[in-house]
mmCIF file of C-alpha atoms and ligand atoms in Angstrom:
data_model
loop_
_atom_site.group_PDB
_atom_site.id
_atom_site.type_symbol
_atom_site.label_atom_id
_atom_site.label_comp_id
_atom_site.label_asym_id
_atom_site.label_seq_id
_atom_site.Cartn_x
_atom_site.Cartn_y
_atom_site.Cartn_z
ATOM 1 C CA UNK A 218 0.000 0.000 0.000
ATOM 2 C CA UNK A 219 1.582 3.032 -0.606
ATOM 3 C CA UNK A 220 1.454 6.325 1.997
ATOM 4 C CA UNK A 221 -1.355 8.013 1.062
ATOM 5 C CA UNK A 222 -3.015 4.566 1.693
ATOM 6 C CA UNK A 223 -2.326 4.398 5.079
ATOM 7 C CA UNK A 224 -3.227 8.031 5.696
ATOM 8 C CA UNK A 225 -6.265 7.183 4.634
ATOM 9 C CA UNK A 226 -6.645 4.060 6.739
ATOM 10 C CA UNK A 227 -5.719 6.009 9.715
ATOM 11 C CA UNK A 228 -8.427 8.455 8.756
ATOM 12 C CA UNK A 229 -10.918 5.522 8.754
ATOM 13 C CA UNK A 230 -9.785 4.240 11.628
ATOM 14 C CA UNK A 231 -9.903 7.403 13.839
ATOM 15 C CA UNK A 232 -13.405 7.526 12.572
ATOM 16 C CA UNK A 233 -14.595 4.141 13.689
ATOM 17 C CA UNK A 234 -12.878 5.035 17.394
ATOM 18 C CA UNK A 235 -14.809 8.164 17.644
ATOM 19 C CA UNK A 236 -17.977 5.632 18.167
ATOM 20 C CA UNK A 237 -15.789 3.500 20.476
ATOM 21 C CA UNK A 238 -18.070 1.820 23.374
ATOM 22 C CA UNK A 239 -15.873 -1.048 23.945
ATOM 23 C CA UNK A 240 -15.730 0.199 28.059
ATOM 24 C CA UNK A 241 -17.598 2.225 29.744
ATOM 25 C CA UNK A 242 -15.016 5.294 29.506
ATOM 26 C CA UNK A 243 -17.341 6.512 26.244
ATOM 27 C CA UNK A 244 -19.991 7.341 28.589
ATOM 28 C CA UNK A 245 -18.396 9.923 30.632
ATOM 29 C CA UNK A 246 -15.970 11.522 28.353
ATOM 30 C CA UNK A 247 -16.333 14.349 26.169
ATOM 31 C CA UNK A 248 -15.213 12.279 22.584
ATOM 32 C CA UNK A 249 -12.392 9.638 21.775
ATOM 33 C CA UNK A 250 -8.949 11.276 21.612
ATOM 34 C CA UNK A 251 -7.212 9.147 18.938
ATOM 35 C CA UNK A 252 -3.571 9.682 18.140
ATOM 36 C CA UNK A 253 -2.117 12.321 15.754
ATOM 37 C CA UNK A 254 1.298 13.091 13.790
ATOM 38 C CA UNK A 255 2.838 11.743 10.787
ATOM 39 C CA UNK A 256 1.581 8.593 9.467
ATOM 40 C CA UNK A 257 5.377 7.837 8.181
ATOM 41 C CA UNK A 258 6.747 8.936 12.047
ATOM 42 C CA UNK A 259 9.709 7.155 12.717
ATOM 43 C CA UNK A 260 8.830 7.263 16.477
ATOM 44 C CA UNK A 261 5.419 6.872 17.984
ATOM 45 C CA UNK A 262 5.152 8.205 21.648
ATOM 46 C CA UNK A 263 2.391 6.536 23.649
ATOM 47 C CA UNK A 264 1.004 8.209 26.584
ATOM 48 C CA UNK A 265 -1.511 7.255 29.066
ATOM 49 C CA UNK A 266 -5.029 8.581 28.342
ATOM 50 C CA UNK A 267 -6.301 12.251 27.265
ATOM 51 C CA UNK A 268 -6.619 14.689 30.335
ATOM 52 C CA UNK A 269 -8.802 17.536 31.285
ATOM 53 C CA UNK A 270 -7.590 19.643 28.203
ATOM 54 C CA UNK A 271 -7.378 17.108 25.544
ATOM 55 C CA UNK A 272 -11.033 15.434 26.357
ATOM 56 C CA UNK A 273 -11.720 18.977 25.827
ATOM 57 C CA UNK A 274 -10.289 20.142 22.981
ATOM 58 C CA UNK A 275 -10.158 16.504 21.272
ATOM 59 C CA UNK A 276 -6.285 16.094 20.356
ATOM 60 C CA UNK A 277 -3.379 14.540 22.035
ATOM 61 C CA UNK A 278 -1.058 16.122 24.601
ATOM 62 C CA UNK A 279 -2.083 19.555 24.353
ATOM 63 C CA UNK A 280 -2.616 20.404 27.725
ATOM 64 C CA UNK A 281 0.506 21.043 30.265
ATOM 65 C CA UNK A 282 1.964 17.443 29.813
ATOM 66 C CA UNK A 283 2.032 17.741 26.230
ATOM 67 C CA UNK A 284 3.918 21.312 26.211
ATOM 68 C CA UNK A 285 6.638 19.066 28.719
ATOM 69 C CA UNK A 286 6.620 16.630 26.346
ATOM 70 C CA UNK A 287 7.507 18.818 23.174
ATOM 71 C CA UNK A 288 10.119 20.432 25.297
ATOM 72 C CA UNK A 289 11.782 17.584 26.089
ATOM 73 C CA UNK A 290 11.599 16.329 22.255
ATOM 74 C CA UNK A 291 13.197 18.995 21.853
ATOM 75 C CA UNK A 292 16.365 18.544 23.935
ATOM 76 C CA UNK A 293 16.835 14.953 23.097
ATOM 77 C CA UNK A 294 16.760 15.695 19.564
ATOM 78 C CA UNK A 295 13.999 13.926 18.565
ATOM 79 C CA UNK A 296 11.882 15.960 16.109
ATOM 80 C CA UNK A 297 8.249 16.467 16.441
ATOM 81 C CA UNK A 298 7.602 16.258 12.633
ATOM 82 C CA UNK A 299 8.639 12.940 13.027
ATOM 83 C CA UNK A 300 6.503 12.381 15.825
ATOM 84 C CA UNK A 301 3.001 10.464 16.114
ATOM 85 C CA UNK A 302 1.866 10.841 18.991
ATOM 86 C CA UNK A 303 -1.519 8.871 20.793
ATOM 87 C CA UNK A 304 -2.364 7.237 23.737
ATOM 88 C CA UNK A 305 -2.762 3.608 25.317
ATOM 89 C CA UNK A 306 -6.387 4.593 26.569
ATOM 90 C CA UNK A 307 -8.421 6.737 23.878
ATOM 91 C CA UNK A 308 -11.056 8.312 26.636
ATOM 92 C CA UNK A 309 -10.699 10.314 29.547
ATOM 93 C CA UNK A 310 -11.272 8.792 32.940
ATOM 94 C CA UNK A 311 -11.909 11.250 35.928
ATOM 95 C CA UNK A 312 -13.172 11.775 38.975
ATOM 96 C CA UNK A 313 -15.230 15.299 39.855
ATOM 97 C CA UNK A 314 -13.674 17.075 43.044
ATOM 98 C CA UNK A 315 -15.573 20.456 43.393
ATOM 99 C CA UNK A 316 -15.118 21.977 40.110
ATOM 100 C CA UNK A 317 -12.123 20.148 38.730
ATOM 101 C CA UNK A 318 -12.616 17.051 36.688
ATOM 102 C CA UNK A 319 -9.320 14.738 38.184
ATOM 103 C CA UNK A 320 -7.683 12.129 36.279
ATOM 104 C CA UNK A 321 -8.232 8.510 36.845
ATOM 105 C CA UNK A 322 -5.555 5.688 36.406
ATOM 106 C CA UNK A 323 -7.595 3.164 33.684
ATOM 107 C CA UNK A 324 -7.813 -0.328 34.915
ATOM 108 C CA UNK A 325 -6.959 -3.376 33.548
ATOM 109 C CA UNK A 326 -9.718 -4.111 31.514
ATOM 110 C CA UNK A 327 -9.989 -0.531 30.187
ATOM 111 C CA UNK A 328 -6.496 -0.970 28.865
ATOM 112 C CA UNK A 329 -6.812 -4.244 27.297
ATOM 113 C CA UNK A 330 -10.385 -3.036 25.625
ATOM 114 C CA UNK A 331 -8.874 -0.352 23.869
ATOM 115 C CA UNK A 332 -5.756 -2.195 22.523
ATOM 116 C CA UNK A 333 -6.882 -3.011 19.305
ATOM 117 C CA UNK A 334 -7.009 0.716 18.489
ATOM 118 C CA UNK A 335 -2.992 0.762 19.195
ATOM 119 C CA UNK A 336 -2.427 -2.418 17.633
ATOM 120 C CA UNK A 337 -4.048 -0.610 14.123
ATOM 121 C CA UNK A 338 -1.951 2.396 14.796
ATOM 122 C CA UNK A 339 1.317 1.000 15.673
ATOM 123 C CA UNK A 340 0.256 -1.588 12.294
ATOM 124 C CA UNK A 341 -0.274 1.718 10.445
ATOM 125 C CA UNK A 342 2.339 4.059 11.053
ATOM 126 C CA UNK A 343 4.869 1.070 11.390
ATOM 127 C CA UNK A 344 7.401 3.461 13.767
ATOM 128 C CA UNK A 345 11.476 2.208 14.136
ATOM 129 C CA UNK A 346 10.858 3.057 17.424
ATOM 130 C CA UNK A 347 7.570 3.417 20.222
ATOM 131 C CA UNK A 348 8.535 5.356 23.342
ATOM 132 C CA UNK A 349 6.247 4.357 26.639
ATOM 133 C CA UNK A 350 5.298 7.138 28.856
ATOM 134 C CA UNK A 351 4.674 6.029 31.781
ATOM 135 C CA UNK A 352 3.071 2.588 34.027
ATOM 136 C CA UNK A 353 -0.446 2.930 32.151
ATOM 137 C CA UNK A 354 1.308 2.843 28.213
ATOM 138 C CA UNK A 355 3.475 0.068 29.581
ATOM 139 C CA UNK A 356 0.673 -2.198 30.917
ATOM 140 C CA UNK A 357 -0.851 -1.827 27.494
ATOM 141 C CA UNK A 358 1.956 -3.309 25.753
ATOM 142 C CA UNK A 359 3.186 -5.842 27.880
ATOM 143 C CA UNK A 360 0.656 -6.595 30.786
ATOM 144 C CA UNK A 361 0.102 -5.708 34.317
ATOM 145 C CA UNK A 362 3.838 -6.744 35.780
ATOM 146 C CA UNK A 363 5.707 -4.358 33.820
ATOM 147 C CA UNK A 364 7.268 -1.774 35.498
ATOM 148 C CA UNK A 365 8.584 1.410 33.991
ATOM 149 C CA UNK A 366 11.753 1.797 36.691
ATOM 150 C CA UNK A 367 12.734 -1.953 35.578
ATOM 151 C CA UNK A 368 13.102 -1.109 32.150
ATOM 152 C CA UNK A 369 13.132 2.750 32.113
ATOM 153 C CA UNK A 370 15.567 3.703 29.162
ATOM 154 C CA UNK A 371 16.532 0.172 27.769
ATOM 155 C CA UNK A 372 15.445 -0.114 24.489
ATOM 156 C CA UNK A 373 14.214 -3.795 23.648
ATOM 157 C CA UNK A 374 12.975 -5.290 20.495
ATOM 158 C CA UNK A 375 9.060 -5.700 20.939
ATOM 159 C CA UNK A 376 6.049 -7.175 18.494
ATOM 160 C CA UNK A 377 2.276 -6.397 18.826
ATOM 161 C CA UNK A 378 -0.110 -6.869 16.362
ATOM 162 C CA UNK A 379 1.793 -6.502 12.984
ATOM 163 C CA UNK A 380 4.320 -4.545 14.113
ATOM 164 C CA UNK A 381 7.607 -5.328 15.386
ATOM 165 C CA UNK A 382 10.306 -2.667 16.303
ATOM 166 C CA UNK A 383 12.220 -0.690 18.847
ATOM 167 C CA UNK A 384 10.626 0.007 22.520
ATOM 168 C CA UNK A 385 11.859 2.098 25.235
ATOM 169 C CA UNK A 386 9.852 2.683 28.216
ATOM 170 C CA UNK A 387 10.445 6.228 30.321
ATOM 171 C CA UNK A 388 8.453 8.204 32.922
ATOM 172 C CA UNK A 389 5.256 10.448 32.156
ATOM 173 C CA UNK A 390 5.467 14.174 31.632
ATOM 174 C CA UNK A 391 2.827 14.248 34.178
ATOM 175 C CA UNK A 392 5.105 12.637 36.664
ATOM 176 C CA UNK A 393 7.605 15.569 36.399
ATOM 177 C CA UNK A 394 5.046 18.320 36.524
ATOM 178 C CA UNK A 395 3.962 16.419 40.011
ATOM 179 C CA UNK A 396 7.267 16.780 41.272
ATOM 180 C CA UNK A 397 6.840 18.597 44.886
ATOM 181 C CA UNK A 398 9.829 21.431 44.566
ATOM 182 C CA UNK A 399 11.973 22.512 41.484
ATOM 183 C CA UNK A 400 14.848 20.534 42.262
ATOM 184 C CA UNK A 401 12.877 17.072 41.961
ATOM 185 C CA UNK A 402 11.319 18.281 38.809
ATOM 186 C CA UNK A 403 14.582 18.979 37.459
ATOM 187 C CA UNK A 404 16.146 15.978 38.390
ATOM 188 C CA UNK A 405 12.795 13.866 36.319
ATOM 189 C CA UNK A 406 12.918 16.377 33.453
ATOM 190 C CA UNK A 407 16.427 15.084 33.001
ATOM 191 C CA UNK A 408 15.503 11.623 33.147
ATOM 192 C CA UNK A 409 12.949 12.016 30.848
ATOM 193 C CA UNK A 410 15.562 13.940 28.511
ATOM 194 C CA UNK A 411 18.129 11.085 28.744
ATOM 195 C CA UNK A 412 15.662 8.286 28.468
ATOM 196 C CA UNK A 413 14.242 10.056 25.255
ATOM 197 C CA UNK A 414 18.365 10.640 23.760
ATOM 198 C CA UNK A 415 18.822 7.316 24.488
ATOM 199 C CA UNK A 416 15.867 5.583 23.084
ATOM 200 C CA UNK A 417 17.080 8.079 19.707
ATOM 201 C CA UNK A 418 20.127 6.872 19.367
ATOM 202 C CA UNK A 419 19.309 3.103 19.790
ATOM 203 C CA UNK A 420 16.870 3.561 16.863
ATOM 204 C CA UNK A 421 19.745 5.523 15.166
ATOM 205 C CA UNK A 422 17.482 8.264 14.475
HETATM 206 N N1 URA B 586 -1.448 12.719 29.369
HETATM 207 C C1 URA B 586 -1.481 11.654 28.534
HETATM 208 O O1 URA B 586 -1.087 10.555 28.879
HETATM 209 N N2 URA B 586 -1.946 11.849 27.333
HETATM 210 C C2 URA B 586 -2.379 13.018 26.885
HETATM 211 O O2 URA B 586 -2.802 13.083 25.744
HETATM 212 C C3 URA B 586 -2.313 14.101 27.774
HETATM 213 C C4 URA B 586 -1.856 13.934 29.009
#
């Protein structure tokens, strides 16, 4: 198939999530946030599930996390144009606490139901390289005993679906805007920067 093939497949795809009820998430969330970017990325960054600003505005990490996120493409040298970017969980979980609609970690079976929806994007795309951001993104791909801090910045060859390539698993912008005083923040921004150079370079991007 040639590019614009896929483009178009990804089109038709994003469609057919937007009417996702596979879990209950659908029934509380604004609309399905499917992934964006380049349908010939080289790297496909997989985050947890849409937040407050996403479920709003209906596109991947554009809310604080995201901005983080670009930054630190940024400084590892990975570049966004090369970039597609979507989520393990396609609807926003949350919790009301006065006026503030909180995030929700997805369970188990909310992860596994939406799956197939990464399993046709990763098939799509067909990235060198998938970066994991976080516990949630890593659960998705390999099950519920992964853990981010075991693996975090070791890349490791990795199948799903029809697609086999590069992963590297690292921490969730969210986790360094959480950080409780600037020096901790710094310290996980780094991290996050050195987990991302590294995954680039073992991809030899
Ligand atoms: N956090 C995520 O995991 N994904 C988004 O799209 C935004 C915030």
């Amino acid at each position: 198939m040639g590019r614009a093939g896929y483009v178009k497949d990804l089109r038709k795809i994003a469609a057919d999530a937007a009417t996702c009820t596979r879990c209950p998430l659908h029934e509380r969330a604004t609309q399905t946030v499917f992934g964006e970017g380049s349908a010939a990325a080289r790297v496909m960054l997989v985050g947890e599930q849409p937040g407050d600003q996403e479920d709003k505005q209906g596109h991947p990490f554009v809310g604080p996390a995201g901005h983080l996120l670009d930054r630190a493409l940024a400084d590892s040298g990975i570049s966004r144009a090369d970039t597609y970017v979507t989520n393990a969980v396609k609807h926003f979980k949350w919790q009301e606490r006065g006026k503030r609609r909180i995030h929700q970690r997805p369970n188990t079976g909310e992860i596994k139901a939406c799956r197939p929806w990464l399993d046709a994007e990763l098939g799509l795309v067909g990235p060198r390289l998938v970066v994991l951001l976080g516990a949630v993104a890593g659960e998705s791909l390999f099950g519920s005993r992964f853990r981010v801090g075991e693996h975090k910045g070791q890349a490791r060859e990795a199948s799903a679906g029809e697609w086999h390539g590069l992963v590297v698993a690292t921490i969730h912008p969210s986790a360094v805007l959480r950080g409780p005083d600037p020096e901790s923040r710094d310290r996980a921004y780094e991290g996050l920067v050195a987990d991302l150079s590294a995954a680039r370079k073992a991809a030899a991007l």
